[in-house]
C-alpha cells in the first residue's frame, strides 16, 4: 500500500506531483509479526530416557554379571586433569552452574542474634557430559537477529544411576564423557573461556561463601486454582446479601471500545509447575563433607527434595568482588581446605552463646 | 558378591531379584531391632529430647538434612545446658537482650507449649508480671540463650496449657525469685493434678470442645456441651494409619538415637560434673 502526502500542497503543478511521489513512497506492512516466530526444536540430548522393563528372565548369575560390568566401568574411569590454558577470572566471564537438590529450610542465627531463615541445597555429583563451543552450539530456538558474544554451552549430568534402567539412546549421550549415565541433565551457557572437557567433575568448591547465586527450580504444582489463591484477590463478603460470589473475581472489563477481555487479565487457571528463578541469594555456609550449601531465604521454587539449578547471579550489584575459581575448582594437593566455611556474620553453633557489650 | 542363599536361585526375573534384596534388607532391620531391644535406655531419649526426632510429615523430610541438623544441635548443646523439661514445668531462661541496659534478661514462667523439630524447636513461657500476662516464645537452639534452669520439673494433665490464657491469673502467676526444687535422681516425673478455673466466656478458643482434663467445670449452658459432643472426633483414635503418619516409627527412633546416644550420654555426664562443681562452696577461713 502506498500513499501520497505531498499532493495536498502541490495541486497546481503536475511535475512536482511526480517528484514528490518518488520521495514519499512509503510502504506499510500492517501485520502482527514481521519475522516469523522461531520454531522450537528439541535439543539434541532430548531422547527417551527410561526403558520399558520387560520380564526378560535373566538368571541371577547374569544379573550379577551385568552389575559387575557396570562396576568395572565405574572403576576404570580416569579422573580428568586440570586444563593447562586456565586464565584468571574477571567480571565479564560467565562460569558454569551446578545441579543441586533442595533439602529443606532451616533457621540459622547471625552473630548479632538475629534469626534468619535459610535453604539448604545439596550439590549433587555433577560431571560435564558435553561441551559445545559457541560455533557448535545450535540453539533450539534460533533468533533472527545476529547474537553478539555468543556463549558456549555445557551439558551437565547429576545423580549416577543404574544404566540397565535407561534406554540405549540415552546412555549414548554419555559415551564420550567417560562417566556413567546420570539421571538428571542440565544445560548451562558459559563464556568460551569457561568451557570444560567432558568428564570434568564440578564440586561444591565451585562456590565460595559470600557469593550470590540465582537458583532455578520448578514451582510446586497447585493445579487449577481460583483468583484468590492464584492472584491474591480478596474475594467478596461471606454474608450481607452476597450470594454465589464469595471467591469469584468479579468484573473483568468495561464495555464500548474496550468491550473484550484484555490480554493478561488475572483469571482462574493452572498455578505452579513452571520454572522460576530466585535471584541474588547469598551463600552463608558451606559444608564440604556433605556437599551442602546454605543460601539466604525461603522462597526458592520447588518442594523439598526437588532438583534445582544454581547459577552465578546476573544481578549487577551482587557480582563477586574477589576472584572466583575459574573455570571451576581443580583440586591441588597443596590445598588444605577446612570442612566447613561460615560467613563472617554467621553464628557457628560450636561457638559459645552470644553476649552483647 | 552374593551370599550363598541367593546363589541357589536358578532363574528369576529382574523384578523378583529386587524383591529378594528388599526382603534381605527387611531381615537386617528386624535383626537390628532385636539387638536394639535390649537397650530400653534409648526410649527415654525420645521423651527427653523430642526435637531430635524429625518432622513426621513425609514431604518435609530429607535424611541428609536431618543428620546435619542433629550435628548442629549437639554442637549447640555442648555450649549451653538444655535440661529435660515438659509442658507444665516452670523454667527460668537467661538470655542476652540488647535493649536491656545490663544486656542480660531473665524470664521465669510456666511452659505452656513445646513444639517443632530440629533447629526449629521452640517453647512458650507464660507468667503474669504486674498483673499483665506475658508470654515469650524461645527457640531452644537460639544462641542468645545463656542459661536454662528448671525450677520445678513436673507435667500437667494436658499436652498444651494454652487455656491458661483464659484462666484466672493466679494459675499462671509465678514468683520471679523462685527457688529451684530438685527431684531425687532416678525418680519419675510427677504429674500435677491441679484443675484450673477458667474465667467466664468470651474465650480465645472454644475450650469445651478441646476435651481438656486440667480444667474445672466450665459452667456453660447445656447447648455448648451438646454441640461439643456432636463435633467430637471419636474415630481417629482407632485410625492406625493416621497414628502412624503422625509419629515417627519406633524402629526409626532407635536408629536415630543409636547414632547420637553416646554423645548425649557424654553431655549428661559433663553436665552432672559441672553441677557438682557449682554446688561445692569453698569454706571461708575464719580468723
XYZ file of C-alpha atoms in Angstrom:
644
model
C 0.000 0.000 0.000
C 1.333 3.414 -0.954
C 0.086 6.888 -0.222
C 0.980 10.418 -1.153
C 1.323 13.192 1.335
C 2.728 15.981 -0.808
C -0.064 16.201 -3.402
C -2.177 18.220 -0.986
C 0.332 21.051 -1.171
C 1.217 20.846 -4.883
C -2.118 20.506 -6.674
C -1.211 23.117 -9.344
C 1.942 21.574 -10.716
C 1.900 18.112 -12.313
C 5.655 17.993 -12.361
C 6.013 18.467 -8.675
C 3.498 15.665 -8.037
C 5.707 13.245 -9.882
C 8.800 14.225 -7.900
C 7.040 14.140 -4.578
C 5.628 10.715 -5.394
C 9.141 9.423 -5.699
C 10.194 10.912 -2.393
C 7.252 9.938 -0.216
C 6.579 6.474 -1.485
C 6.419 4.643 1.916
C 5.356 1.034 2.060
C 3.478 -0.040 5.176
C 3.083 -3.682 6.095
C 0.241 -3.990 8.588
C 0.904 -7.372 10.101
C 1.229 -8.567 13.640
C 4.737 -10.000 13.301
C 7.335 -9.176 10.681
C 9.680 -12.060 11.259
C 8.144 -15.498 11.714
C 8.339 -16.847 15.240
C 11.280 -19.226 15.531
C 10.300 -22.834 15.593
C 11.039 -24.672 18.799
C 13.102 -27.779 18.250
C 14.155 -30.149 20.960
C 17.817 -30.076 21.961
C 19.959 -32.903 20.652
C 20.131 -34.618 24.020
C 16.357 -34.825 24.325
C 15.752 -38.561 23.981
C 13.645 -41.194 25.620
C 15.220 -41.815 28.981
C 13.596 -44.710 30.766
C 13.492 -48.149 29.221
C 10.382 -50.256 29.477
C 11.375 -53.039 31.844
C 10.273 -56.396 30.446
C 10.361 -59.672 32.272
C 13.377 -60.984 30.374
C 14.014 -63.998 32.585
C 17.664 -63.191 33.167
C 19.361 -65.619 35.502
C 20.721 -64.365 38.777
C 24.244 -65.073 37.537
C 23.687 -62.879 34.525
C 22.232 -60.093 36.606
C 25.347 -60.299 38.711
C 27.480 -60.235 35.599
C 25.732 -57.078 34.367
C 26.350 -55.433 37.712
C 29.991 -56.410 37.529
C 30.280 -54.827 34.082
C 28.857 -51.571 35.426
C 31.145 -51.761 38.436
C 34.166 -52.347 36.178
C 33.222 -49.339 34.096
C 32.934 -47.216 37.200
C 36.343 -48.323 38.427
C 38.023 -47.809 35.078
C 37.137 -44.106 34.935
C 40.209 -41.947 34.682
C 39.969 -38.692 36.640
C 40.293 -35.681 34.354
C 43.299 -33.466 34.778
C 43.002 -29.716 35.028
C 43.330 -27.962 31.645
C 46.604 -26.191 31.049
C 45.327 -22.965 29.490
C 43.498 -21.589 32.551
C 43.001 -17.827 32.630
C 42.179 -15.718 35.685
C 38.578 -14.806 36.386
C 37.377 -11.287 35.641
C 33.847 -9.867 35.970
C 32.943 -10.224 32.300
C 33.206 -14.002 32.307
C 30.334 -16.419 32.884
C 31.037 -19.726 34.607
C 29.040 -22.908 34.582
C 26.401 -23.621 37.214
C 25.622 -26.839 39.056
C 22.699 -29.187 39.532
C 21.558 -29.421 43.153
C 18.768 -30.676 45.335
C 16.738 -28.534 47.688
C 16.797 -30.393 51.014
C 14.968 -28.097 53.386
C 14.506 -24.752 55.085
C 16.118 -24.276 58.472
C 16.836 -21.308 60.739
C 20.328 -20.014 61.449
C 21.417 -17.126 63.638
C 23.692 -14.195 62.876
C 26.382 -13.050 65.284
C 24.154 -10.178 66.389
C 21.481 -12.654 67.461
C 19.086 -12.185 64.526
C 17.305 -15.309 63.392
C 17.366 -15.833 59.650
C 15.797 -18.498 57.522
C 17.955 -20.332 55.033
C 17.530 -23.013 52.407
C 19.871 -25.977 52.293
C 20.988 -27.077 48.831
C 22.843 -30.334 48.303
C 25.215 -30.133 45.344
C 24.992 -33.465 43.550
C 27.682 -35.455 41.732
C 27.967 -33.129 38.752
C 30.006 -34.052 35.687
C 30.381 -32.341 32.348
C 28.689 -34.564 29.779
C 29.059 -32.498 26.653
C 30.759 -29.297 25.663
C 29.641 -27.080 22.784
C 31.709 -24.124 21.626
C 29.735 -21.006 20.542
C 30.035 -22.036 16.865
C 28.973 -25.599 17.503
C 26.007 -24.831 19.690
C 22.822 -24.644 17.688
C 20.071 -23.105 19.723
C 16.747 -24.914 19.657
C 15.121 -21.522 19.134
C 17.210 -19.598 16.601
C 16.923 -15.857 16.968
C 16.569 -13.963 13.661
C 18.885 -11.196 14.815
C 22.622 -11.590 14.983
C 23.714 -12.598 18.502
C 26.745 -10.765 19.786
C 29.164 -12.541 22.121
C 27.525 -15.902 21.595
C 28.011 -18.192 24.566
C 29.174 -21.767 24.564
C 27.128 -24.469 26.226
C 27.942 -27.150 28.777
C 25.693 -30.123 29.359
C 25.967 -31.313 32.954
C 24.657 -34.541 34.425
C 23.973 -35.475 38.035
C 22.824 -38.472 40.116
C 24.574 -41.561 38.846
C 22.121 -44.342 38.160
C 21.874 -47.927 37.005
C 22.325 -47.929 33.188
C 20.126 -51.024 32.914
C 17.079 -48.876 33.621
C 17.844 -46.448 30.778
C 17.456 -46.592 27.007
C 20.392 -47.217 24.710
C 19.899 -43.789 23.121
C 20.103 -42.014 26.457
C 23.164 -43.968 27.558
C 24.786 -42.999 24.254
C 24.854 -39.353 25.377
C 27.449 -40.268 27.978
C 29.676 -42.283 25.632
C 32.444 -39.740 25.088
C 32.365 -38.228 28.550
C 33.745 -41.276 30.361
C 31.147 -41.116 33.139
C 28.308 -43.481 33.885
C 24.798 -42.397 32.848
C 23.161 -39.805 35.065
C 19.544 -39.285 35.970
C 19.370 -35.505 35.578
C 20.758 -33.294 32.819
C 21.193 -29.541 32.860
C 22.292 -27.042 30.225
C 24.488 -24.110 31.201
C 25.617 -21.262 28.917
C 29.183 -20.189 29.572
C 31.812 -17.896 28.112
C 34.039 -19.665 25.577
C 36.922 -19.362 28.067
C 34.926 -21.255 30.692
C 34.294 -24.360 28.596
C 35.323 -27.620 30.248
C 36.258 -31.012 28.890
C 33.605 -33.758 29.159
C 34.142 -35.848 32.263
C 35.256 -32.939 34.450
C 33.650 -33.140 37.911
C 32.144 -29.974 39.370
C 32.062 -29.942 43.144
C 30.779 -27.608 45.811
C 34.192 -25.887 45.836
C 32.996 -24.163 42.670
C 31.277 -21.693 45.041
C 32.569 -19.545 47.862
C 30.826 -18.296 50.969
C 29.681 -14.704 50.499
C 28.939 -15.053 46.790
C 25.471 -14.564 45.406
C 23.661 -17.144 43.306
C 20.464 -17.466 41.283
C 18.528 -20.655 41.859
C 16.148 -22.008 39.235
C 13.563 -24.612 40.110
C 10.126 -25.870 39.229
C 7.469 -24.367 41.481
C 5.064 -26.527 43.445
C 2.199 -27.732 41.258
C -1.038 -26.413 42.757
C -3.358 -27.396 39.924
C -6.274 -25.301 38.700
C -6.792 -22.526 41.214
C -9.190 -19.637 41.655
C -8.234 -15.973 41.695
C -7.991 -15.732 45.472
C -5.195 -18.274 45.686
C -3.632 -17.628 42.291
C -3.542 -13.815 42.275
C -4.357 -12.876 45.866
C -7.730 -11.282 45.140
C -9.707 -10.534 48.271
C -12.951 -12.214 47.215
C -16.335 -10.951 48.337
C -18.157 -10.892 51.671
C -19.479 -14.069 53.186
C -22.830 -12.541 54.068
C -24.717 -9.211 53.801
C -26.808 -10.435 50.900
C -23.925 -11.792 48.836
C -24.910 -14.974 47.041
C -22.834 -17.308 44.903
C -19.897 -14.881 44.522
C -17.760 -15.356 47.621
C -14.484 -16.342 45.979
C -15.033 -15.095 42.438
C -13.004 -12.486 40.624
C -15.837 -10.075 39.827
C -15.793 -7.800 36.821
C -13.116 -8.398 34.167
C -13.572 -5.351 31.967
C -15.690 -2.494 30.674
C -17.854 -2.160 27.589
C -17.756 0.019 24.470
C -14.453 0.216 22.671
C -12.761 -1.961 25.286
C -15.590 -4.487 25.253
C -13.458 -7.601 25.334
C -11.207 -9.476 27.731
C -7.863 -7.733 27.699
C -4.769 -9.854 27.345
C -3.163 -10.590 30.697
C -6.356 -10.266 32.729
C -5.943 -12.142 36.004
C -8.307 -15.064 35.964
C -8.521 -18.585 37.411
C -6.213 -21.157 35.880
C -3.342 -23.540 36.393
C -0.944 -22.475 39.118
C 2.619 -23.650 39.664
C 4.666 -26.340 37.913
C 6.706 -23.788 35.989
C 10.364 -22.893 36.136
C 11.076 -19.782 38.171
C 14.364 -18.194 39.258
C 15.067 -16.834 42.750
C 17.797 -14.248 42.170
C 20.604 -12.829 44.262
C 20.738 -15.276 47.182
C 23.778 -15.060 49.418
C 25.731 -18.211 50.292
C 26.092 -18.194 54.079
C 27.669 -21.506 54.875
C 29.214 -24.434 53.016
C 29.792 -27.956 54.302
C 32.316 -29.737 52.084
C 31.892 -33.118 53.736
C 28.223 -33.440 52.835
C 28.335 -31.069 49.790
C 25.695 -28.801 51.245
C 25.334 -25.038 50.980
C 23.058 -22.770 52.958
C 21.608 -19.845 50.997
C 19.636 -16.935 52.389
C 15.855 -17.021 52.122
C 12.992 -19.479 51.955
C 11.499 -18.521 48.586
C 13.376 -20.996 46.433
C 10.993 -22.546 43.916
C 10.136 -26.208 44.324
C 9.329 -28.691 47.041
C 11.845 -30.191 49.435
C 13.853 -32.901 47.623
C 13.262 -31.311 44.201
C 16.040 -30.630 41.710
C 17.251 -27.032 41.291
C 19.893 -25.392 39.112
C 22.354 -22.954 40.656
C 23.985 -20.155 38.622
C 26.253 -17.233 39.443
C 23.975 -14.259 39.886
C 23.142 -11.945 36.994
C 22.295 -9.038 39.302
C 24.858 -6.314 38.565
C 25.276 -5.062 42.139
C 25.814 -8.527 43.603
C 28.651 -9.620 41.335
C 31.611 -11.046 43.266
C 34.449 -8.715 44.150
C 37.125 -11.349 44.721
C 38.252 -13.791 42.053
C 36.233 -16.981 41.659
C 37.629 -20.430 40.875
C 37.690 -20.326 37.090
C 36.534 -22.199 35.004
C 35.869 -24.402 38.038
C 37.753 -25.532 41.122
C 40.514 -28.056 40.398
C 41.898 -29.685 43.490
C 45.619 -29.365 44.035
C 47.486 -31.472 46.553
C 48.861 -28.456 48.391
C 45.341 -27.050 49.000
C 44.095 -27.769 52.510
C 40.511 -26.626 52.866
C 38.504 -26.802 56.098
C 35.407 -28.955 56.239
C 33.070 -26.042 56.825
C 33.036 -22.422 55.704
C 30.989 -19.824 57.560
C 30.071 -16.315 56.566
C 31.764 -13.753 58.799
C 28.375 -12.599 60.156
C 27.014 -16.072 60.788
C 26.966 -17.691 64.220
C 28.663 -21.060 64.405
C 26.822 -23.486 66.690
C 30.156 -24.625 68.151
C 30.799 -21.092 69.439
C 29.691 -20.000 72.923
C 26.438 -18.093 73.422
C 26.116 -14.549 72.093
C 26.869 -11.795 74.626
C 26.181 -8.125 73.895
C 28.590 -5.476 75.093
C 29.411 -60.726 45.631
C 26.273 -62.706 46.549
C 25.512 -64.729 49.606
C 25.137 -68.478 49.259
C 21.369 -68.394 49.751
C 20.983 -66.055 46.813
C 23.150 -68.187 44.532
C 20.655 -71.006 44.867
C 18.078 -69.045 42.914
C 18.474 -70.501 39.446
C 16.221 -68.328 37.351
C 14.426 -65.251 38.400
C 13.212 -62.096 36.762
C 14.754 -58.695 37.447
C 11.719 -57.727 39.460
C 11.901 -60.873 41.515
C 15.549 -60.232 42.222
C 14.778 -56.791 43.538
C 12.096 -58.211 45.808
C 14.600 -60.655 47.235
C 17.073 -57.944 48.025
C 14.321 -55.981 49.748
C 13.364 -58.883 51.951
C 17.018 -59.295 52.882
C 17.113 -55.639 53.914
C 13.917 -56.078 55.926
C 15.543 -59.024 57.686
C 18.524 -56.852 58.526
C 16.196 -54.247 60.004
C 14.439 -56.798 62.186
C 17.788 -58.195 63.310
C 18.962 -54.743 64.225
C 15.736 -54.152 66.112
C 16.139 -57.391 68.002
C 19.625 -56.348 69.055
C 18.395 -52.865 69.952
C 15.512 -54.111 72.034
C 17.999 -54.924 74.739
C 18.553 -51.187 75.130
C 15.409 -49.642 76.590
C 17.511 -46.607 77.557
C 17.036 -45.290 74.014
C 13.308 -44.943 74.543
C 13.894 -42.390 77.262
C 15.763 -40.188 74.795
C 12.704 -39.670 72.627
C 10.915 -38.456 75.752
C 13.672 -36.138 76.930
C 14.860 -34.909 73.532
C 11.727 -34.898 71.347
C 13.212 -32.351 68.933
C 15.854 -34.836 67.762
C 13.087 -36.765 66.029
C 12.335 -35.456 62.536
C 9.095 -33.982 61.276
C 6.642 -36.836 60.701
C 5.409 -35.076 57.560
C 6.991 -37.120 54.802
C 7.191 -34.261 52.273
C 9.430 -32.196 54.575
C 11.901 -34.947 55.299
C 15.408 -35.455 53.999
C 17.837 -37.829 55.741
C 20.954 -35.779 54.946
C 19.399 -32.557 56.250
C 18.379 -34.328 59.446
C 21.923 -35.612 60.059
C 23.433 -32.144 59.650
C 20.706 -30.589 61.780
C 21.372 -33.059 64.602
C 25.091 -32.280 64.362
C 24.363 -28.569 64.819
C 22.014 -29.252 67.718
C 24.644 -31.305 69.530
C 27.218 -28.564 68.928
C 24.891 -26.044 70.499
C 24.167 -28.340 73.437
C 27.906 -28.523 74.158
C 27.860 -24.774 74.810
C 24.670 -24.415 76.795
C 22.964 -26.949 79.018
C 19.434 -27.560 77.758
C 17.772 -29.549 80.539
C 14.927 -32.018 80.432
C 11.581 -30.220 80.713
C 7.947 -30.750 79.808
C 4.821 -28.738 79.257
C 3.790 -27.684 82.766
C 7.365 -27.328 84.088
C 8.452 -23.979 85.473
C 11.577 -22.650 83.772
C 13.878 -19.702 84.122
C 15.597 -18.571 80.925
C 18.525 -16.153 80.980
C 19.163 -14.573 77.593
C 21.126 -11.737 76.020
C 18.935 -8.714 75.384
C 20.444 -5.748 73.606
C 17.616 -3.446 74.681
C 18.238 -4.062 78.366
C 20.875 -1.751 79.931
C 22.511 -4.762 81.569
C 22.427 -6.592 78.213
C 21.022 -9.609 80.012
C 17.472 -10.566 80.873
C 15.829 -13.362 82.789
C 12.297 -14.651 82.469
C 10.568 -17.113 84.753
C 7.356 -18.793 83.697
C 5.423 -21.957 83.080
C 5.969 -23.817 79.810
C 2.562 -23.856 78.112
C 3.602 -25.252 74.748
C 6.545 -27.078 73.223
C 6.693 -27.860 69.519
C 8.842 -28.051 66.393
C 11.629 -30.403 65.444
C 15.282 -29.897 64.714
C 16.632 -26.362 64.921
C 13.071 -25.013 64.728
C 12.145 -26.425 68.133
C 10.634 -23.839 70.483
C 8.641 -23.420 73.684
C 6.399 -20.732 75.180
C 6.811 -19.477 78.742
C 3.930 -17.699 80.467
C 3.859 -15.601 83.609
C 1.860 -12.692 84.987
C 4.017 -9.704 85.877
C 2.448 -6.549 87.346
C -0.989 -8.056 86.625
C -0.119 -8.223 82.939
C 0.068 -11.611 81.257
C 3.431 -12.064 79.497
C 4.371 -14.850 77.130
C 7.737 -15.329 75.467
C 8.457 -17.802 72.698
C 12.016 -19.097 72.914
C 13.812 -21.078 70.246
C 15.581 -23.890 72.067
C 18.720 -23.558 69.921
C 18.805 -19.753 69.898
C 22.442 -18.779 70.631
C 21.350 -15.695 72.620
C 20.109 -18.017 75.382
C 22.728 -18.069 78.147
C 21.126 -20.458 80.594
C 18.011 -22.555 81.023
C 17.126 -23.651 84.581
C 14.273 -25.900 85.500
C 12.785 -24.545 88.735
C 10.092 -27.186 89.008
C 10.145 -30.309 86.898
C 6.614 -31.634 86.514
C 3.943 -32.445 83.978
C 0.291 -31.443 83.809
C -2.778 -33.390 82.758
C -2.810 -31.848 79.241
C -0.286 -31.708 76.393
C -0.809 -27.970 75.879
C -1.698 -25.393 78.516
C -2.876 -22.638 76.191
C -6.082 -22.445 78.244
C -4.104 -20.655 80.965
C -4.660 -17.534 78.835
C -8.336 -17.721 79.736
C -7.808 -18.926 83.306
C -7.816 -16.868 86.469
C -4.488 -15.039 86.888
C -3.385 -16.938 89.992
C -2.909 -20.084 87.921
C -0.194 -18.509 85.788
C 1.475 -16.274 88.340
C 4.911 -17.401 89.476
C 7.456 -15.753 91.696
C 10.441 -14.408 89.747
C 12.818 -15.255 92.589
C 11.559 -18.777 92.918
C 13.900 -21.392 94.382
C 14.632 -24.443 92.278
C 13.146 -27.708 93.510
C 15.474 -30.634 92.896
C 13.978 -34.040 92.295
C 15.890 -37.022 93.687
C 17.810 -38.791 90.946
C 16.006 -41.611 89.178
C 12.556 -40.587 90.396
C 9.632 -40.389 87.999
C 8.418 -37.052 86.718
C 5.454 -36.092 88.928
C 2.169 -35.161 87.274
C 0.485 -32.148 88.839
C -3.254 -32.974 89.067
C -4.275 -29.316 89.517
C -7.575 -28.314 87.905
C -7.655 -24.754 86.615
C -10.653 -22.457 86.901
C -11.377 -20.561 83.691
C -12.780 -17.045 83.521
C -16.349 -16.758 82.158
C -16.740 -16.500 78.387
C -15.748 -14.883 75.953
C -12.635 -17.020 75.460
C -9.846 -17.157 72.918
C -10.883 -20.670 71.916
C -13.878 -22.937 72.478
C -12.306 -24.850 75.343
C -15.380 -27.057 75.857
C -14.589 -28.715 72.513
C -10.926 -29.470 73.337
C -11.512 -32.376 75.706
C -9.369 -30.809 78.449
C -8.511 -32.689 81.604
C -6.882 -29.952 83.644
C -9.840 -27.551 83.931
C -12.680 -27.287 86.435
C -16.345 -27.334 85.410
C -16.778 -24.729 82.654
C -20.288 -23.686 83.857
C -21.756 -23.377 80.370
C -25.369 -23.859 79.251
C -26.273 -27.361 78.122
C -26.264 -26.490 74.387
C -22.476 -25.913 74.378
C -21.765 -29.435 75.629
C -24.304 -30.866 73.191
C -22.585 -29.196 70.248
C -19.162 -30.279 71.523
C -20.377 -33.879 71.705
C -21.669 -33.619 68.145
C -18.319 -32.399 66.845
C -16.199 -34.716 68.979
C -13.744 -36.838 66.993
C -14.443 -40.330 68.252
C -12.930 -42.376 65.429
C -9.426 -41.025 64.841
C -8.004 -42.757 67.931
C -8.745 -46.074 66.193
C -7.282 -44.900 62.860
C -3.986 -46.798 62.828
C -2.791 -45.181 59.598
C -3.383 -41.704 60.987
C -1.429 -42.544 64.121
C 1.395 -43.980 62.027
C 1.626 -40.913 59.789
C 1.585 -38.574 62.780
C 4.506 -40.216 64.565
C 7.995 -41.497 63.831
C 8.057 -45.323 63.947
C 9.857 -46.831 66.934
C 12.441 -48.617 64.788
C 13.402 -45.302 63.212
C 13.634 -43.692 66.658
C 16.031 -46.442 67.686
C 18.172 -45.815 64.653
C 18.336 -42.058 65.209
C 19.176 -42.278 68.889
C 21.671 -45.114 68.477
C 23.717 -42.706 66.312
C 23.767 -39.906 68.884
C 23.321 -41.879 72.092
C 26.973 -41.812 73.151
C 27.260 -38.060 72.605
C 24.068 -37.352 74.534
C 25.333 -39.511 77.404
C 28.664 -37.665 77.408
C 26.834 -34.354 77.556
C 24.775 -35.570 80.519
C 27.892 -36.705 82.384
C 29.677 -33.419 81.715
C 26.654 -31.533 82.984
C 26.485 -33.560 86.193
C 30.179 -32.884 86.853
C 29.648 -29.170 86.391
C 26.630 -29.214 88.716
C 28.699 -30.797 91.469
C 31.377 -28.171 90.993
C 28.791 -25.409 91.332
C 27.191 -26.864 94.454
C 30.557 -27.142 96.228
C 31.290 -23.912 98.017
C 34.792 -23.405 99.304
C 34.707 -22.856 103.092
C 35.829 -19.423 104.150
C 38.693 -19.243 106.616
C 37.532 -17.678 109.824
C 40.089 -15.529 111.591
